[in-house]
Coordinates of C-alpha atoms and ligand atoms in Angstrom, one line a residue:
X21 CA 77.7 131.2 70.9
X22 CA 77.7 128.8 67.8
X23 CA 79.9 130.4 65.2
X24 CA 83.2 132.2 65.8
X25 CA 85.8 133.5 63.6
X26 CA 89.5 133.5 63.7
X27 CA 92.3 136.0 62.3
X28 CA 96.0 137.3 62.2
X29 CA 96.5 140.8 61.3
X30 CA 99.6 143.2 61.7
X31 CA 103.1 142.2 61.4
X32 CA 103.2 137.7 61.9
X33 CA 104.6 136.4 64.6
X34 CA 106.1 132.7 65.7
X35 CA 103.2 131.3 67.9
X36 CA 100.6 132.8 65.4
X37 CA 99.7 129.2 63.9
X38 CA 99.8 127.8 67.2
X39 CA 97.0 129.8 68.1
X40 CA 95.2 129.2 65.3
X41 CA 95.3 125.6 65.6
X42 CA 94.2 125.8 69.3
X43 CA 91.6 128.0 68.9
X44 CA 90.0 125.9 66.1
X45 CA 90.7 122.4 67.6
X46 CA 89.2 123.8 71.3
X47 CA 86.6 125.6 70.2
X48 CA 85.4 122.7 67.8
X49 CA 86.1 120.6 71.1
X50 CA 83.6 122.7 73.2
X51 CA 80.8 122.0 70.2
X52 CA 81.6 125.4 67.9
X53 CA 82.3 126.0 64.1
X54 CA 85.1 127.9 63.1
X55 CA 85.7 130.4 60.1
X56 CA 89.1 131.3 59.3
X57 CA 89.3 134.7 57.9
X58 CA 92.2 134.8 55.4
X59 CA 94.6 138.2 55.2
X60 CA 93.5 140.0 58.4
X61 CA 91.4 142.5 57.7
X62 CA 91.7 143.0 54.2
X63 CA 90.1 139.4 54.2
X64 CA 87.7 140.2 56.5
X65 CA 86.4 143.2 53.7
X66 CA 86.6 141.5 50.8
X67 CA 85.2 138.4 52.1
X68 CA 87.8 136.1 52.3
X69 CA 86.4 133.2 54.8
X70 CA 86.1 129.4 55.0
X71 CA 85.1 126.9 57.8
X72 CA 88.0 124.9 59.3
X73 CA 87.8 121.5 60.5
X74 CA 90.6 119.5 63.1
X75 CA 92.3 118.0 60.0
X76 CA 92.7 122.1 58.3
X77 CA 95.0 122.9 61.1
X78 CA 97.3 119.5 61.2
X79 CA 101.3 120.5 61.1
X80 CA 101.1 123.9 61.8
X81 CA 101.7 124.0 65.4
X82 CA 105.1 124.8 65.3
X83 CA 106.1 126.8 62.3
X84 CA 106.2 130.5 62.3
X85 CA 104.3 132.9 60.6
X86 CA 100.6 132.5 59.8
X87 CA 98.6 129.9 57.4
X88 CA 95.7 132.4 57.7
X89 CA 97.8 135.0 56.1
X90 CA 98.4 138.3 57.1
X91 CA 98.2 142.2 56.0
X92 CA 98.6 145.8 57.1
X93 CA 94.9 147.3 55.8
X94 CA 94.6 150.8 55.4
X95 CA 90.7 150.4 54.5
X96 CA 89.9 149.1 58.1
X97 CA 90.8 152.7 59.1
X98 CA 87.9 154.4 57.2
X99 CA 84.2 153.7 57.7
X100 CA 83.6 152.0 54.5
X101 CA 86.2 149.7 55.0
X102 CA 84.7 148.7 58.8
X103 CA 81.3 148.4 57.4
X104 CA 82.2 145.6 54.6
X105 CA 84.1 144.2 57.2
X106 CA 81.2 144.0 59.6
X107 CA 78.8 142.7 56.6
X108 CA 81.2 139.4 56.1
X109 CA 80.8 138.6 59.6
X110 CA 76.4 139.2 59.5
X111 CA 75.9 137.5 56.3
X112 CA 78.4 134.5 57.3
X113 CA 76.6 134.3 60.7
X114 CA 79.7 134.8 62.9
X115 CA 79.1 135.6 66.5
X116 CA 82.6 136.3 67.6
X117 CA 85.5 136.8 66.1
X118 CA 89.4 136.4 67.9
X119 CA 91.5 138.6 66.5
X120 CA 95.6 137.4 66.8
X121 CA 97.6 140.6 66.3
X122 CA 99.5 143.8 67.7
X123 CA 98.5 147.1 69.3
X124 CA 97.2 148.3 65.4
X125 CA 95.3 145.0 65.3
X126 CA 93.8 145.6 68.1
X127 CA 93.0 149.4 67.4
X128 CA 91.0 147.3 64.7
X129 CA 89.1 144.9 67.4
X130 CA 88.5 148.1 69.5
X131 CA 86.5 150.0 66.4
X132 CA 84.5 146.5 65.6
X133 CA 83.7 145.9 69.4
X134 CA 83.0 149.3 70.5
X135 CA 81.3 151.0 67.4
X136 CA 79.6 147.9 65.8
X137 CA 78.5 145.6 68.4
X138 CA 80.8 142.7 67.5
X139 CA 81.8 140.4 69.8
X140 CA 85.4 140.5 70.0
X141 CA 88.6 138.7 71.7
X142 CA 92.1 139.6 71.2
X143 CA 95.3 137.3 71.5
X144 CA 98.2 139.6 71.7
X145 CA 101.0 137.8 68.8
X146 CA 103.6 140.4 68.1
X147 CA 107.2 139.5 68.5
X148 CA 107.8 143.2 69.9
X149 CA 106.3 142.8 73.2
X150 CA 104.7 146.4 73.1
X151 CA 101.4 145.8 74.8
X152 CA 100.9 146.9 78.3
X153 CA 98.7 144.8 79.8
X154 CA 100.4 141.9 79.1
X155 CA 103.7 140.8 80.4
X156 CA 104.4 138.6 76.9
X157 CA 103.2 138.7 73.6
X158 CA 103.5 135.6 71.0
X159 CA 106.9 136.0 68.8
X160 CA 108.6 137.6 71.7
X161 CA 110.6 134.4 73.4
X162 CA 111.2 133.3 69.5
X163 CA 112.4 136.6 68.2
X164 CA 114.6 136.8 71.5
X165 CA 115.8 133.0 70.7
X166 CA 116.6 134.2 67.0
X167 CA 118.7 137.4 67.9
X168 CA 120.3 135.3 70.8
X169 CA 121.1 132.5 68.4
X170 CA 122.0 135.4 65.6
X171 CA 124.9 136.9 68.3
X172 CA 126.2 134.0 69.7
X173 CA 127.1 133.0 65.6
X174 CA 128.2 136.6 65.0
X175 CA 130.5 136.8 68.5
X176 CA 132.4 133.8 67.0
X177 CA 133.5 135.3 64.0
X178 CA 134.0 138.7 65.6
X179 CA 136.3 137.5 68.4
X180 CA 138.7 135.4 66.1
X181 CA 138.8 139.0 64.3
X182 CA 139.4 141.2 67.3
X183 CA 136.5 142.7 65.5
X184 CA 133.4 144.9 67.3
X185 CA 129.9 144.9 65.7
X186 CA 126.7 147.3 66.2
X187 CA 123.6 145.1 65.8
X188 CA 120.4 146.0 64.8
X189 CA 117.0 144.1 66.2
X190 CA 113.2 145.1 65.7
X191 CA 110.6 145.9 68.2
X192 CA 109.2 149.4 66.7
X193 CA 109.3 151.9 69.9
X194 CA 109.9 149.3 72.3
X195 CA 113.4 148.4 73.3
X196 CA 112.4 144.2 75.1
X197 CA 113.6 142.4 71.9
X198 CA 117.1 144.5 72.7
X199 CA 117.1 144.0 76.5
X200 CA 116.0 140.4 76.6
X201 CA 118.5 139.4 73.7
X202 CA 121.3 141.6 74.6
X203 CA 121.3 140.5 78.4
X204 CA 120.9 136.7 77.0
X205 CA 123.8 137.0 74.8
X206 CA 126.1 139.2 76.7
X207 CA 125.8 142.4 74.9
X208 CA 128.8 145.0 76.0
X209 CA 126.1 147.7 75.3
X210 CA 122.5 147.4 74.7
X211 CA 120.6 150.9 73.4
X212 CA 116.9 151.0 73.7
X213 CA 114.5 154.1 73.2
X214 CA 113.4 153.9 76.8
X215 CA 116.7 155.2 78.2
X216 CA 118.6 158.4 77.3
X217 CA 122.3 158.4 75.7
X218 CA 124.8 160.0 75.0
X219 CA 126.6 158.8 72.3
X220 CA 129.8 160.1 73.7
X221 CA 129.6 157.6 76.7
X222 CA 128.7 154.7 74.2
X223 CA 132.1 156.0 72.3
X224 CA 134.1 156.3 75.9
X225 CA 133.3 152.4 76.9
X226 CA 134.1 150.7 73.8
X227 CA 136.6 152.9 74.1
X228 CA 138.2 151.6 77.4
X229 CA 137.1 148.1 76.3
X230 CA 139.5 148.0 73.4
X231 CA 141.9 149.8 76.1
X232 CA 141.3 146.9 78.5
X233 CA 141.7 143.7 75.6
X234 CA 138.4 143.3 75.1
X235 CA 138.1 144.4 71.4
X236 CA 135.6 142.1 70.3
X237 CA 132.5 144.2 71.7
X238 CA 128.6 143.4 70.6
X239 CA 126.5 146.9 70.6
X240 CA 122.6 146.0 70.3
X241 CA 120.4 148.6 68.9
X242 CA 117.1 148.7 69.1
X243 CA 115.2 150.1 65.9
X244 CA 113.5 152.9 68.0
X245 CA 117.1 154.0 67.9
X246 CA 117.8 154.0 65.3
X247 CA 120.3 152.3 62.7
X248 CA 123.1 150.2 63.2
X249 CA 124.9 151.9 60.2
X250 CA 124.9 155.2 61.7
X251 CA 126.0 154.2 65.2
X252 CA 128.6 151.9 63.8
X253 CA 129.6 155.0 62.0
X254 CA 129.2 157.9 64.8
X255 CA 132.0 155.3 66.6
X256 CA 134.4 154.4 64.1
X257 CA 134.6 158.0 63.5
X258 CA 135.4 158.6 66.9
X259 CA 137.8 155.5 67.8
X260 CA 140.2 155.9 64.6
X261 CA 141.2 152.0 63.5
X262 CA 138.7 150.6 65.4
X263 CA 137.4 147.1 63.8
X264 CA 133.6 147.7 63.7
X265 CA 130.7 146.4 61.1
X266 CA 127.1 147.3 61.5
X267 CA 124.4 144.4 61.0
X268 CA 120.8 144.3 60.8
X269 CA 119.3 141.0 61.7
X270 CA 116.1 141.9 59.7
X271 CA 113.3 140.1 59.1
X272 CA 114.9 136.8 60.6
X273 CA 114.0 137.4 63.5
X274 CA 110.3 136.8 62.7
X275 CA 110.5 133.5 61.2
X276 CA 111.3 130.1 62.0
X277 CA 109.7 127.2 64.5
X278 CA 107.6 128.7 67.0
X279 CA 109.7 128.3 70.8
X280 CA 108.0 125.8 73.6
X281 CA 107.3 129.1 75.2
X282 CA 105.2 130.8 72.7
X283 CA 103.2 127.4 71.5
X284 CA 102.3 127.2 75.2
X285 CA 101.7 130.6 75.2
X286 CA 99.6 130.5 72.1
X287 CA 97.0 127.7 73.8
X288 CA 96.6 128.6 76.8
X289 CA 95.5 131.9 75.6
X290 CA 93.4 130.3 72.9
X291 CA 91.7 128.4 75.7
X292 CA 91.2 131.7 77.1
X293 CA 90.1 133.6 74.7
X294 CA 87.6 130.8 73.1
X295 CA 86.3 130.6 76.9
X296 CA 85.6 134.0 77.5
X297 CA 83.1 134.0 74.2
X298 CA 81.4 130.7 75.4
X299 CA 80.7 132.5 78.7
X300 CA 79.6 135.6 77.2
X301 CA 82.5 137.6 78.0
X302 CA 83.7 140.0 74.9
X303 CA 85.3 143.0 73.9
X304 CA 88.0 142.0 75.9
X305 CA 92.0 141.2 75.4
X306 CA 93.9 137.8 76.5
X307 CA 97.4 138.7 78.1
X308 CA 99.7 136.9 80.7
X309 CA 100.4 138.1 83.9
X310 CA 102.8 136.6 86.9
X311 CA 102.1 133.6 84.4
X312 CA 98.2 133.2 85.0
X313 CA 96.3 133.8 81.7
X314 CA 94.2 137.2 82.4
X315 CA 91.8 138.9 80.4
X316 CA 91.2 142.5 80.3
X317 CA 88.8 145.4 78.8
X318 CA 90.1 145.9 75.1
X319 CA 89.8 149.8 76.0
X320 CA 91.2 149.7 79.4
X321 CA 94.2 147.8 78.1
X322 CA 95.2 149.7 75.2
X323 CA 95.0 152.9 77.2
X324 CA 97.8 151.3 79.5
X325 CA 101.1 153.1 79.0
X326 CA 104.2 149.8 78.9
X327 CA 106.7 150.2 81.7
X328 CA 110.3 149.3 80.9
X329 CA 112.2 146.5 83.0
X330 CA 115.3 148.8 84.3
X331 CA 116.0 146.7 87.0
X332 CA 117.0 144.4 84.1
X333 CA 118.9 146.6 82.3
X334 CA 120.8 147.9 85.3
X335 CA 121.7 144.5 85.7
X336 CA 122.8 143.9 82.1
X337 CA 124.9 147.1 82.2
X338 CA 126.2 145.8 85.7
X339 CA 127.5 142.4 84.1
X340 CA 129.6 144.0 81.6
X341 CA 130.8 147.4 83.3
X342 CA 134.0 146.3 84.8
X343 CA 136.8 145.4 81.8
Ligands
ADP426 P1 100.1 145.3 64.5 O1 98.8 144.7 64.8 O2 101.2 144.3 64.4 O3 100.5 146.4 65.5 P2 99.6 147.3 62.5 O4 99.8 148.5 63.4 O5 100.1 147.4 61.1 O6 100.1 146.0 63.1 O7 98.0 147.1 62.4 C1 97.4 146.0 61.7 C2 96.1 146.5 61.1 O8 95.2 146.8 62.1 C3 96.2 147.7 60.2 O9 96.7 147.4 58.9 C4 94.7 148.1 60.1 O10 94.0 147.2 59.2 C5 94.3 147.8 61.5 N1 94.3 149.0 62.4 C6 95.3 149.6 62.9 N2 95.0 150.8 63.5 C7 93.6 150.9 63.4 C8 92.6 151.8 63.8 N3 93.0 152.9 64.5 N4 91.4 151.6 63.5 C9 91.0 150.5 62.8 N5 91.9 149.6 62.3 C10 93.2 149.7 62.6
F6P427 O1 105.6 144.8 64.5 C1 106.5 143.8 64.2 C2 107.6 144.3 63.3 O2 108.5 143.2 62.9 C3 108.5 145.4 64.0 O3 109.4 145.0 64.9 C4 109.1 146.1 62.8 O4 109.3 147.5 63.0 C5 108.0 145.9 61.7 O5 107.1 144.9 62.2 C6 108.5 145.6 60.3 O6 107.4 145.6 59.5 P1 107.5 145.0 58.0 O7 107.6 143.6 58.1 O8 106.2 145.6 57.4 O9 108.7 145.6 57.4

C-alpha cells in the first residue's frame, strides 16, 4: 500500500493532532504518501483533500482539537453521500484511509469497509471513553485533567463560602469522564447513567454532610443524567437554605494541550494502525488494552456492549461515605 488517507470526524478530541502528525510522519517514514482529508466526512464528499508532507504537521503535537478539521455529516448516512465519498478516495488513488473519530465515526468506517471495499483503520479519539473494545480513547485523560483541574479551582472558592455545587461534565451515555474526574478530585457524590438513584438518597447525604460540617460538597453529574440545573434545584428545594450553585463545565473540557497520556496514546496507535495497512490488515479498529496496542474487527468491536468500572466507583463512594 502506497497511498493512504487520514481524517477526524465526530466531536474533536485532545490527542487528535497528535495522531495526525504520527500517522503522517510514520507512514511517510515507512516510504507512503499521505492525504489529509479536511472536515471528516463532509470533506471526504465534497472533495476536500491535499497531500501532507513532515513539515505540514510541525507544532501540532500537542494542541487540542484537530488541524484537519472536523464535522458531524448527516450525508454520510445516505447512499449518495457514501458514494461521493467513496469516488474522492478512487479518483485521488487512496488505498486506505485511517479514520480518527467516535462510535458514529466509526459507524462511518464500518459502511465504507464493509459495503464498499475500502480499506479502512480506525483510531478511537473521543474524550468520552464510550467504545468497548478499547480500555481508552484519545481526549479521555485530557478531558479528565480539565474537569479535575476545573474542581479543584471551583472547591477553593466553594469552601471559603461554605458553599455546595452540582457539576456538570460530558461523556454522552457514558458516565467515565464523571467517575475518573470525580474520584480524582474528591467528589462527595458522583452520578453516572450506569447506576440507578434515587434522588432522595442524593438529598439525605448532602444532607448529613452539612449535618456533620462538611458544607462545602462537590456533586458531579454526568450529562447522561442529566443537568446540573435541575439537580442543583431538586436539592435546594429539599435542604431549605442550603448554599448550592449548579455549573456546567461545557465545552472546556475538550480543548487545550493534549496530556503526555493521550500524545503517547495517539502514536503508538498511529504506529498501529499505519502498520496494520502496510501488512494488509484492514477493516479493523486500533484500541488499548492492559496497555498493549490491540487491533480488532471494526464489526466485532462496535457490537461490544462497554462495561462500567464499579469496583471504582464503590471505591469512590467508599472514600467519602463516613462524615
Ligand atoms: P463521534 O464519531 O464522535 O461518535 P458522531 O456520532 O457525530 O460523532 O458521528 C460522526 C459522523 O460519523 C457523523 O456526522 C456521520 O457523518 C458519520 N456517521 C455516524 N453514524 C453513521 C452511520 N450509521 N453510517 C454512516 N456514517 C455515520
Ligand atoms: O462526543 C463528544 C462530546 O463532547 C460529548 O461528550 C457531548 O455530548 C457532545 O460531544 C457535544 O457535542 P457538540 O460539541 O456538538 O455540542
Amino acid at each position: 500500500m502506497k497511498k493512504i488517507g487520514v481524517l477526524t470526524s465526530g466531536g474533536d478530541a485532545q490527542g487528535m493532532n497528535a495522531a495526525v502528525y504520527a500517522t503522517v510522519r510514520y507512514a511517510i517514514g515507512c516510504g507512503m504518501e499521505v492525504y489529509g482529508i479536511d472536515l471528516g466526512y463532509k470533506g471526504l464528499i465534497e472533495g476536500k483533500i491535499h497531500k501532507m508532507d513532515m513539515r505540514s504537521v510541525d507544532e501540532i503535537i500537542h494542541r487540542g482539537g484537530t488541524v484537519l478539521k472536523t464535522a458531524r455529516c448527516p450525508e454520510m448516512k445516505t447512499v449518495e453521500g457514501q458514494k461521493s465519498a467513496v469516488k474522492t478516495l478512487v479518483d485521488n488513488g487512496i488505498e486506505g484511509l485511517i479514520v480518527i473519530g467516535g462510535d458514529g465515526s466509526f459507524q462511518g468506517a464500518k459502511v465504507l469497509s464493509t459495503q464498499y471495499g475500502i480499506k479502512t483503520m480506525g483510531i478511537p479519539g473521543t474524550i468520552d471513553n464510550d467504545l468497548a473494545y478499547t480500555d481508552f480513547t484519545l481526549g479521555f485523560d485530557s478531558a479528565v485533567n480539565a474537569v479535575m483541574n476545573t474542581i479543584k479551582m471551583l472547591r477553593d472558592t466553594m469552601t471559603s463560602n461554605d458553599r455546595n455545587c452540582v457539576v456538570e461534565v460530558m461523556g454522552r451515555n457514558c458516565g467515565d469522564i464523571a467517575l475518573y474526574a470525580g474520584i480524582t478530585s474528591g467528589a462527595e457524590l458522583i452520578l453516572v447513567p450506569e447506576v440507578r438513584f434515587d434522588i432522595n438518597e442524593v438529598i439525605a447525604r448532602v444532607r448529613h454532610n452539612i449535618q456533620h460540617d462538611k458544607k462545602d460538597n462537590i456533586i458531579v453529574v454526568a450529562e447522561g443524567v442529566g443537568k446540573a440545573t435541575d439537580v442543583c434545584a431538586q436539592i435546594a428545594q429539599a435542604i431549605e437554605g442550603i448554599n448550592i450553585r449548579p455549573m456546567n463545565v461545557g465545552h472546556i473540557q475538550r480543548g487545550g494541550d493534549a496530556s503526555f497520556q493521550d500524545r503517547l496514546l495517539a502514536i503508538r496507535m498511529s504506529e498501529h494502525a499505519v502498520n496494520c495497512l502496510l501488512e494488509g490488515k484492514t477493516n479493523r479498529v486500533v484500541g488499548i488494552r492492559n496497555n498493549e496496542i490491540i487491533d480488532d474487527d471494526i464489526v466485532d468491536a462496535l457490537a461490544q456492549r462497554r462495561s462500567f468500572n464499579m469496583d471504582l466507583y464503590n471505591l469512590a463512594n467508599k472514600l467519602v461515605e463516613a462524615f
